[in-house]
Amino acid sequence: MKIAVYPGSFDPITKGHLDMIERATKIFDKVIVCVMVNSSKNYLFTCEERVELIKDVLSGIENVEVDFYDGLLIDYVRMRNTNIIVKGLRAFLDFEYEFQMALTNKHLDNEIETFFMITSNKHSYLSSTLVKELVKYQGDVSDFLPKNVEKAIQKKYEEGCMK
Ligand code: PNS
């Protein structure tokens, strides 16, 4: 059984992530979406909130699991008895950063393989950071976010969390 871990901050999950997860579930037997900590980021949503939003978005997909782990990605991957990481690559934006992470993970554990999937054209510029910026100034994000996530982020705005 080929199990892939799809790690990320997902603050919040966007339609770009969703597209990637849907495509990955058609390639791997099981995809574990793991909410993790990127120590260079400050998060709008708590881990629990991010996990709940993702679970809600993915409720219709069978071979997917949502989890949270605060630690090294390679430790989590090994814990789940696999060696496969799957990540999305947007045109121009991600290469250096993802290359660095993939090689570091490979250095730490040579058995680990990172598979990159190219984002769909319509999501190639989309990011959670961009979406948060739009919501902060009340721009329309309906094309970028699943409905439940759009509601949740609007609530954060109304609670004054996005100043
Ligand atoms: O969505 P992001 O913020 O680009 O995801 C980055 C993430 C969370 C996958 C990365 O920071 C990560 O793997 N964090 C876990 C800690 C770790 O293993 N760091 C070393 C990576 S080389």
Short mmCIF file of C-alpha atoms and ligand atoms in Angstrom, two decimals:
data_model
loop_
_atom_site.label_atom_id
_atom_site.label_comp_id
_atom_site.label_asym_id
_atom_site.label_seq_id
_atom_site.Cartn_x
_atom_site.Cartn_y
_atom_site.Cartn_z
CA MET A 1 0.00 0.00 0.00
CA LYS A 2 1.49 3.33 -1.06
CA ILE A 3 0.90 5.92 1.66
CA ALA A 4 1.86 9.55 1.02
CA VAL A 5 2.14 12.32 3.58
CA TYR A 6 1.06 15.75 2.33
CA PRO A 7 2.41 18.19 4.94
CA GLY A 8 1.82 21.90 5.27
CA SER A 9 0.67 24.80 7.38
CA PHE A 10 -2.77 25.03 5.77
CA ASP A 11 -3.50 28.41 7.38
CA PRO A 12 -6.11 27.99 5.95
CA ILE A 13 -6.58 25.24 3.36
CA THR A 14 -7.29 26.72 -0.09
CA LYS A 15 -8.76 25.36 -3.31
CA GLY A 16 -5.15 25.00 -4.50
CA HIS A 17 -4.40 22.55 -1.66
CA LEU A 18 -7.69 20.78 -2.29
CA ASP A 19 -6.89 20.29 -5.97
CA MET A 20 -3.51 18.85 -5.02
CA ILE A 21 -5.00 16.46 -2.44
CA GLU A 22 -7.69 15.24 -4.83
CA ARG A 23 -5.09 14.51 -7.50
CA ALA A 24 -2.75 12.81 -5.01
CA THR A 25 -5.54 10.49 -3.78
CA LYS A 26 -5.84 9.20 -7.34
CA ILE A 27 -2.15 8.28 -7.44
CA PHE A 28 -1.47 6.97 -3.94
CA ASP A 29 -3.54 4.38 -2.05
CA LYS A 30 -3.83 6.71 0.92
CA VAL A 31 -2.94 10.38 1.51
CA ILE A 32 -2.34 11.67 5.01
CA VAL A 33 -2.79 15.44 5.14
CA CYS A 34 -0.65 16.51 8.08
CA VAL A 35 -0.95 19.95 9.62
CA MET A 36 2.55 20.84 10.78
CA VAL A 37 4.45 23.74 12.27
CA ASN A 38 6.56 26.04 10.10
CA SER A 39 8.52 27.96 12.73
CA SER A 40 8.91 30.98 10.44
CA LYS A 41 5.12 31.57 10.35
CA ASN A 42 2.58 33.11 12.72
CA TYR A 43 -0.74 31.36 12.35
CA LEU A 44 -4.22 32.87 12.14
CA PHE A 45 -5.98 29.56 12.84
CA THR A 46 -5.08 27.21 15.70
CA CYS A 47 -3.95 23.67 14.83
CA GLU A 48 -7.30 22.30 15.95
CA GLU A 49 -9.16 24.79 13.75
CA ARG A 50 -7.00 23.99 10.73
CA VAL A 51 -7.51 20.25 11.22
CA GLU A 52 -11.29 20.67 11.59
CA LEU A 53 -11.56 22.85 8.47
CA ILE A 54 -9.55 20.33 6.44
CA LYS A 55 -11.60 17.38 7.72
CA ASP A 56 -14.76 19.20 6.71
CA VAL A 57 -13.42 20.01 3.23
CA LEU A 58 -12.23 16.44 2.62
CA SER A 59 -15.23 14.62 4.10
CA GLY A 60 -16.25 13.26 0.68
CA ILE A 61 -12.89 11.63 -0.08
CA GLU A 62 -12.36 8.09 1.20
CA ASN A 63 -8.62 7.41 1.06
CA VAL A 64 -7.57 10.50 2.96
CA GLU A 65 -6.76 11.08 6.61
CA VAL A 66 -6.12 14.37 8.42
CA ASP A 67 -3.63 14.62 11.25
CA PHE A 68 -1.48 17.07 13.18
CA TYR A 69 2.16 16.72 14.21
CA ASP A 70 4.46 19.15 15.98
CA GLY A 71 7.91 17.80 15.18
CA LEU A 72 10.16 16.85 12.31
CA LEU A 73 8.43 15.81 9.12
CA ILE A 74 10.75 12.84 8.59
CA ASP A 75 9.91 11.51 12.07
CA TYR A 76 6.23 11.72 11.27
CA VAL A 77 6.68 10.02 7.90
CA ARG A 78 8.61 7.17 9.52
CA MET A 79 6.02 6.90 12.30
CA ARG A 80 3.36 6.34 9.63
CA ASN A 81 5.40 3.50 8.14
CA THR A 82 6.01 5.15 4.82
CA ASN A 83 8.79 7.04 3.05
CA ILE A 84 6.72 9.19 0.70
CA ILE A 85 6.17 12.93 0.98
CA VAL A 86 4.05 14.65 -1.63
CA LYS A 87 4.15 18.41 -2.13
CA GLY A 88 2.69 20.95 -4.50
CA LEU A 89 4.89 23.15 -6.62
CA ARG A 90 3.61 26.48 -7.91
CA ALA A 91 5.25 28.06 -10.93
CA PHE A 92 8.20 30.25 -9.88
CA LEU A 93 7.14 30.62 -6.23
CA ASP A 94 8.23 27.46 -4.49
CA PHE A 95 11.19 25.83 -6.14
CA GLU A 96 14.13 27.02 -4.04
CA TYR A 97 12.32 26.59 -0.73
CA GLU A 98 10.95 23.17 -1.59
CA PHE A 99 14.27 22.03 -3.07
CA GLN A 100 16.02 23.00 0.17
CA MET A 101 13.47 21.16 2.32
CA ALA A 102 13.46 18.03 0.14
CA LEU A 103 17.26 17.81 0.17
CA THR A 104 17.45 18.42 3.92
CA ASN A 105 14.89 15.68 4.54
CA LYS A 106 16.83 13.38 2.20
CA HIS A 107 20.04 14.18 4.07
CA LEU A 108 18.38 13.32 7.38
CA ASP A 109 16.91 10.10 6.03
CA ASN A 110 18.04 8.79 2.68
CA GLU A 111 15.01 6.49 2.42
CA ILE A 112 12.59 9.44 2.22
CA GLU A 113 11.38 10.42 -1.24
CA THR A 114 9.64 13.74 -1.97
CA PHE A 115 7.28 13.78 -4.95
CA PHE A 116 6.33 17.12 -6.43
CA MET A 117 3.08 17.78 -8.23
CA ILE A 118 2.72 20.89 -10.34
CA THR A 119 -0.28 23.02 -9.41
CA SER A 120 -3.12 23.43 -11.86
CA ASN A 121 -2.77 26.56 -13.92
CA LYS A 122 -5.67 28.34 -12.27
CA HIS A 123 -4.11 27.87 -8.82
CA SER A 124 -0.55 28.67 -9.79
CA TYR A 125 -0.50 32.04 -8.00
CA LEU A 126 -2.74 31.16 -5.05
CA SER A 127 -1.47 31.12 -1.46
CA SER A 128 -2.97 31.18 2.04
CA THR A 129 -0.95 34.36 2.70
CA LEU A 130 -2.47 36.12 -0.31
CA VAL A 131 -5.96 35.06 0.73
CA LYS A 132 -5.43 36.44 4.26
CA GLU A 133 -4.27 39.75 2.80
CA LEU A 134 -7.42 39.91 0.66
CA VAL A 135 -9.71 39.16 3.61
CA LYS A 136 -7.95 41.76 5.73
CA TYR A 137 -9.08 44.39 3.22
CA GLN A 138 -12.37 42.62 2.53
CA GLY A 139 -11.57 41.49 -1.02
CA ASP A 140 -13.58 38.66 -2.57
CA VAL A 141 -11.97 35.27 -1.84
CA SER A 142 -14.87 33.05 -2.90
CA ASP A 143 -12.94 31.69 -5.92
CA PHE A 144 -10.01 30.69 -3.73
CA LEU A 145 -11.53 29.06 -0.65
CA PRO A 146 -13.96 26.23 0.04
CA LYS A 147 -17.22 27.61 1.50
CA ASN A 148 -16.63 26.52 5.11
CA VAL A 149 -13.15 28.07 5.07
CA GLU A 150 -14.49 31.32 3.63
CA LYS A 151 -16.99 31.51 6.48
CA ALA A 152 -14.36 30.72 9.09
CA ILE A 153 -11.92 33.35 7.84
CA GLN A 154 -14.66 35.99 7.63
CA LYS A 155 -15.48 35.19 11.29
CA LYS A 156 -11.81 35.76 12.19
CA TYR A 157 -12.03 39.14 10.45
CA GLU A 158 -15.20 40.06 12.34
CA GLU A 159 -13.55 39.04 15.63
CA GLY A 160 -10.74 41.50 14.87
CA CYS A 161 -8.05 38.80 14.46
CA MET A 162 -6.76 40.15 11.14
CA LYS A 163 -5.48 43.61 12.06
O1 PNS B 1 2.78 25.16 4.16
P1 PNS B 1 4.22 25.39 4.57
O2 PNS B 1 4.32 26.41 5.69
O3 PNS B 1 5.10 25.73 3.40
O4 PNS B 1 4.74 23.98 5.14
C1 PNS B 1 6.05 23.83 5.60
C2 PNS B 1 6.15 22.63 6.53
C3 PNS B 1 5.20 22.79 7.71
C4 PNS B 1 5.83 21.36 5.77
C5 PNS B 1 7.63 22.56 7.01
O5 PNS B 1 7.97 23.73 7.70
C6 PNS B 1 7.90 21.34 7.89
O6 PNS B 1 8.15 20.28 7.37
N1 PNS B 1 7.81 21.54 9.23
C7 PNS B 1 8.04 20.47 10.18
C8 PNS B 1 9.42 20.61 10.85
C9 PNS B 1 10.51 20.08 9.93
O7 PNS B 1 10.58 18.90 9.62
N2 PNS B 1 11.37 21.01 9.47
C10 PNS B 1 12.47 20.71 8.59
C11 PNS B 1 12.07 20.77 7.14
S1 PNS B 1 13.48 20.51 6.11
#
